[in-house]
Amino acid sequence: MNFQNWRKKATLQDALACGLTEDEYNSITEIVGKDLNIVEIGIFAALYSEHCSYKSTKLHLKHLLTKGPNVVVGPGENAGVVDIGDNICVAFKVESHNHPTFIEPYQGAATGVGGILRDVFTMGARPVALLNALRFGDPKLPKTAYLFSNAVAGIGDYGNCVGIPTVGGELFFDPSYNGNCLVNAFALGIVEKDKIFLGKASGVGNSVIYVGSKTGRDGIHGATMASEEFSEDAASKKPTVQVGDPFQEKLLLEACLEAMQTGAIVGIQDMGAAGLTSSSYEMAARAGTGLKLDLDKIPQREEDMNPYEIMLSESQERMLIVAEKGREDEIKSIFDKWGLDSVKVGEVIEGQDVELYWHGELISKLNAPLLVDSAPVYRWPEQEPPSKALKANFDIGAIPEPSNLTKTWEDLIASPNLCSRHPVYRQYDSTVRTNTVIHPGGDAGVIRIKSEKKPEKGVAMTIDCNSRYCSIDPRLGAALTVLEAFRNITSVGAKPLAISDCLNFGSPEKPEGMWEIAEAIRGIDEASRALTIPIVSGNVSLYNETEGKAIMPTPMIAMVGVVEDCSLALQASFKKEGDAVFVIGATYDELGGSEYMASLHGISKGKLPNINYELERKTAELILELANNRLLQSCHDISSGGMAVGLVECCVNEYSSIGVSLSVENKPKAINGLDPKRKDILLFSESGARYIISCIPQHADTIRSIASEHGIPISLAGTVGGDTISIEGYAHIELAAASKRWLHGLKEII
C-alpha cells in the first residue's frame, strides 16, 4: 500500500495491506457510513489489531478474577495498581515485545523495556524495578546465540541507562522458539494512593499537549506487525521496529513526574502500540469526550512526514497529556527545563469525535468510542489436539533409572534451562537507587520502599512460566505456573497480592491453537481464584508462529507481594556451616514433564504434578509464620529440576559455595504407579508445595514442632557444611564439580 497518497479513498486492497480482513473492512464501512481515506483505514487497522483490541481473547479474559480488597486499578488502564498499605500503592504490568526482538534483537528488547516503563510512570508511579522473561530456540544454533546475546544487551543497556534496577527474570530454551523468540518485560513503580493518574481526555476546553521525543518513521505498522505470523521475509520488517533512547526516557520520566505534581495534568497516556492513534482515541473514549488534533504541529524529526505516518508512528519516548486550560505554560516550563518538546497540538471538545486537521484542513472525523469499541470479538473454534492424551499418558516407568546418579545430577545442572543465570543478570544493574534487598538469582526480587511510616516495607516480584508443562496440558500447566510464582513470592517472606499476565501463543485462528489459549486462561483463572490472587493487568501476544509452526504455549505470570519488614526477607542461599536444613513437604513420583526427563532423556511427556491448592496455602502459611518469627536463615522453593537442582541453587553462587549433607526422613510416595524405590524420584521429581529451609541449630526443634502443628511433613533433614552436596543412601556430587558445571552452563551461548 502506498500511504504517501494518504488522501485517496481506501479500497479493500488497502485494508488488506494494513492487516484488516475483508469482513472487517466491510463492517467498518457499514458502521462508519462513509468512504474512508488511507489515514482512517490505517487508524482502524491499528486499533483492530490483535495487539490493541484483544479481539480473539476478550471472551475468555472477561471471566478472570480482577477485583479484590487491595485492587485500586484493574485491567483496562496502562498498568494495574494495588494498595500495599500506609497510603502506598504499586503500579505494575508485564508486556511482550516478541516480534520486534526477533527482527532486531537489540532494539526490540530495549524498546520493550522503555515501553513498559512508560506504562508504569504514566500512572503517576515512579518505576523502581524491572524483570524480564526470555524464550529462545535451540541453544546450539548460532541464530539463538545472536538473538539471545543481543536481546540481553538491549535489556541491560536500556534499564541501566534509565537507572532502574533489574531484580530478577526467567530464561528458557526450546526449538519451538527457533522462529519466534519471546521477550516479556515487567516494570513496577510506587505511587501514593491519592496521586494516581489515568489515561482520560477529560474536560472540554482542556489542552492536548504532546511531550517527549520527536516523531519519526520508525515503528509504523508495529501493532499490526505484532499481530501477524512470520514468514521468510521477517528481515524485511525491520523498519517496523522502533529505535529507543534510554537517556531521553530518563528525561521524560522525570519531567512527567514533576509535571504531575503541579496538579495541572488531567490525563496522560504513553504513545505505545499504534502511537498517537491509540493514545488519542483511547483517552477520548475513556472520558466520553472528543478531541481536536492539529497533526502538522506534532514535532517531527524527519522531513515531509504525512498524517498517516504521524498517526501510526511508534517512535519511542513520547506521551500525550491533557492539561487544564490556562496552565499550559506550567507544563511547558518543566519540559523545557528537561530539554524535551512540549507542544499544544489540540484540545478536548464536546461530543465524542476525534477530529484530525492538517494545516487547517479537516482530514478525518471519527467517533472515538465507536472506533475503540467496534473491533470484532471472535470466538474461534477450539479443538483439543490428539497429542494431549498421548503426552499425558506416556509411561515414565518405561524409562530406566540412571545407573550413575552423580553424573546425571551433574549433567542436569549444566543444562541451559537449569544452570546459573549469572552471565545474564550480571549485565543488569540491580543495585542502582540502593533499594534492592534481594538481587537476581533469588526466588523473587525484593525492593525496599522506604516509606515514612514503615521504612522497612518492601515489595517482592517474580515472573514465571513452565512452558514445557503448558505444552503437555495448557490448563494444568498454567495453573502450575501460578503456583510456582506463588511459592517464589512466599519463599522470600512476602505475602502474595496480585498478578499481571502475558499470554504468548500461536495463531488463535487454528482450532488447536485457540484451544491452547483458552485452556491456559482457564487454568490461570482457576489458580488465581483458588489462591484469591486477582489479575490486575496484562498483555496478549498471539500469532507467534513462523511458517505455520507455533511456539510452546507460554502464559507468563508476574506476581507481586508485600514484605512488611525487609529485614525478614529471605535469600535462597545457605548462610553458614552448622545450620540445620529441612526439606518441607512430601515428594511424589512426579517425573512427567520434568526438566530431568526433557534434558537427559529428550522426553516432554508424562502426567504433570498434581495440584492441591489447600496444601499449597497451608505450606505457604507455614513458611511465612517461620519467616515472621525470624526462625529461618534461608528459604528456597523446589521447582524445575526438582530437589537436585534446588539444593545446588542453595549451595552455589558466583561468589561462594558451601556443601550440605541430608538424610531422608519421609521417602517419596507413589501416586503415578512408579516404583517408589527409584532414586531418581527423590532427586528429580517436581512435586509442588515443597521448600528447602535452613535455620540456626537452636531453632530446629521449634521448626519441627510448628511444621507438625500445620500438618506439613519434613521429608529430608541435615546440616550445612562440607565439600559435597549429598543425600545419604541416594547420591552425592562434589561441590567443586557442581560449581563448575552449574556456573558455566551458558558459556557456549552468551
mmCIF file of C-alpha atoms in Angstrom, residues 97 164 175 207 234 271 289 354 373 453-454 489 491 560 574-575 592 696 700 726:
data_model
loop_
_atom_site.group_PDB
_atom_site.id
_atom_site.type_symbol
_atom_site.label_atom_id
_atom_site.label_comp_id
_atom_site.label_asym_id
_atom_site.label_seq_id
_atom_site.Cartn_x
_atom_site.Cartn_y
_atom_site.Cartn_z
ATOM 1 C CA HIS A 97 7.994 -7.293 22.586
ATOM 2 C CA ILE A 164 16.014 1.323 37.122
ATOM 3 C CA PRO A 175 13.483 -25.451 19.471
ATOM 4 C CA SER A 207 -5.399 21.340 26.127
ATOM 5 C CA ALA A 234 10.886 -11.382 8.540
ATOM 6 C CA MET A 271 2.238 6.601 22.880
ATOM 7 C CA THR A 289 -15.199 13.311 25.035
ATOM 8 C CA VAL A 354 -11.678 12.802 17.197
ATOM 9 C CA ASP A 373 -15.282 -0.463 20.911
ATOM 10 C CA LYS A 453 5.543 5.171 58.348
ATOM 11 C CA LYS A 454 7.331 1.875 57.700
ATOM 12 C CA ILE A 489 6.871 -14.857 46.466
ATOM 13 C CA SER A 491 9.922 -18.059 49.680
ATOM 14 C CA VAL A 560 3.748 -9.202 43.291
ATOM 15 C CA PHE A 574 22.568 -21.289 52.792
ATOM 16 C CA LYS A 575 24.294 -18.939 55.235
ATOM 17 C CA GLY A 592 6.186 -36.285 33.995
ATOM 18 C CA ILE A 696 20.414 -21.979 63.268
ATOM 19 C CA ALA A 700 15.494 -26.783 64.637
ATOM 20 C CA SER A 726 24.868 -35.320 49.428
#
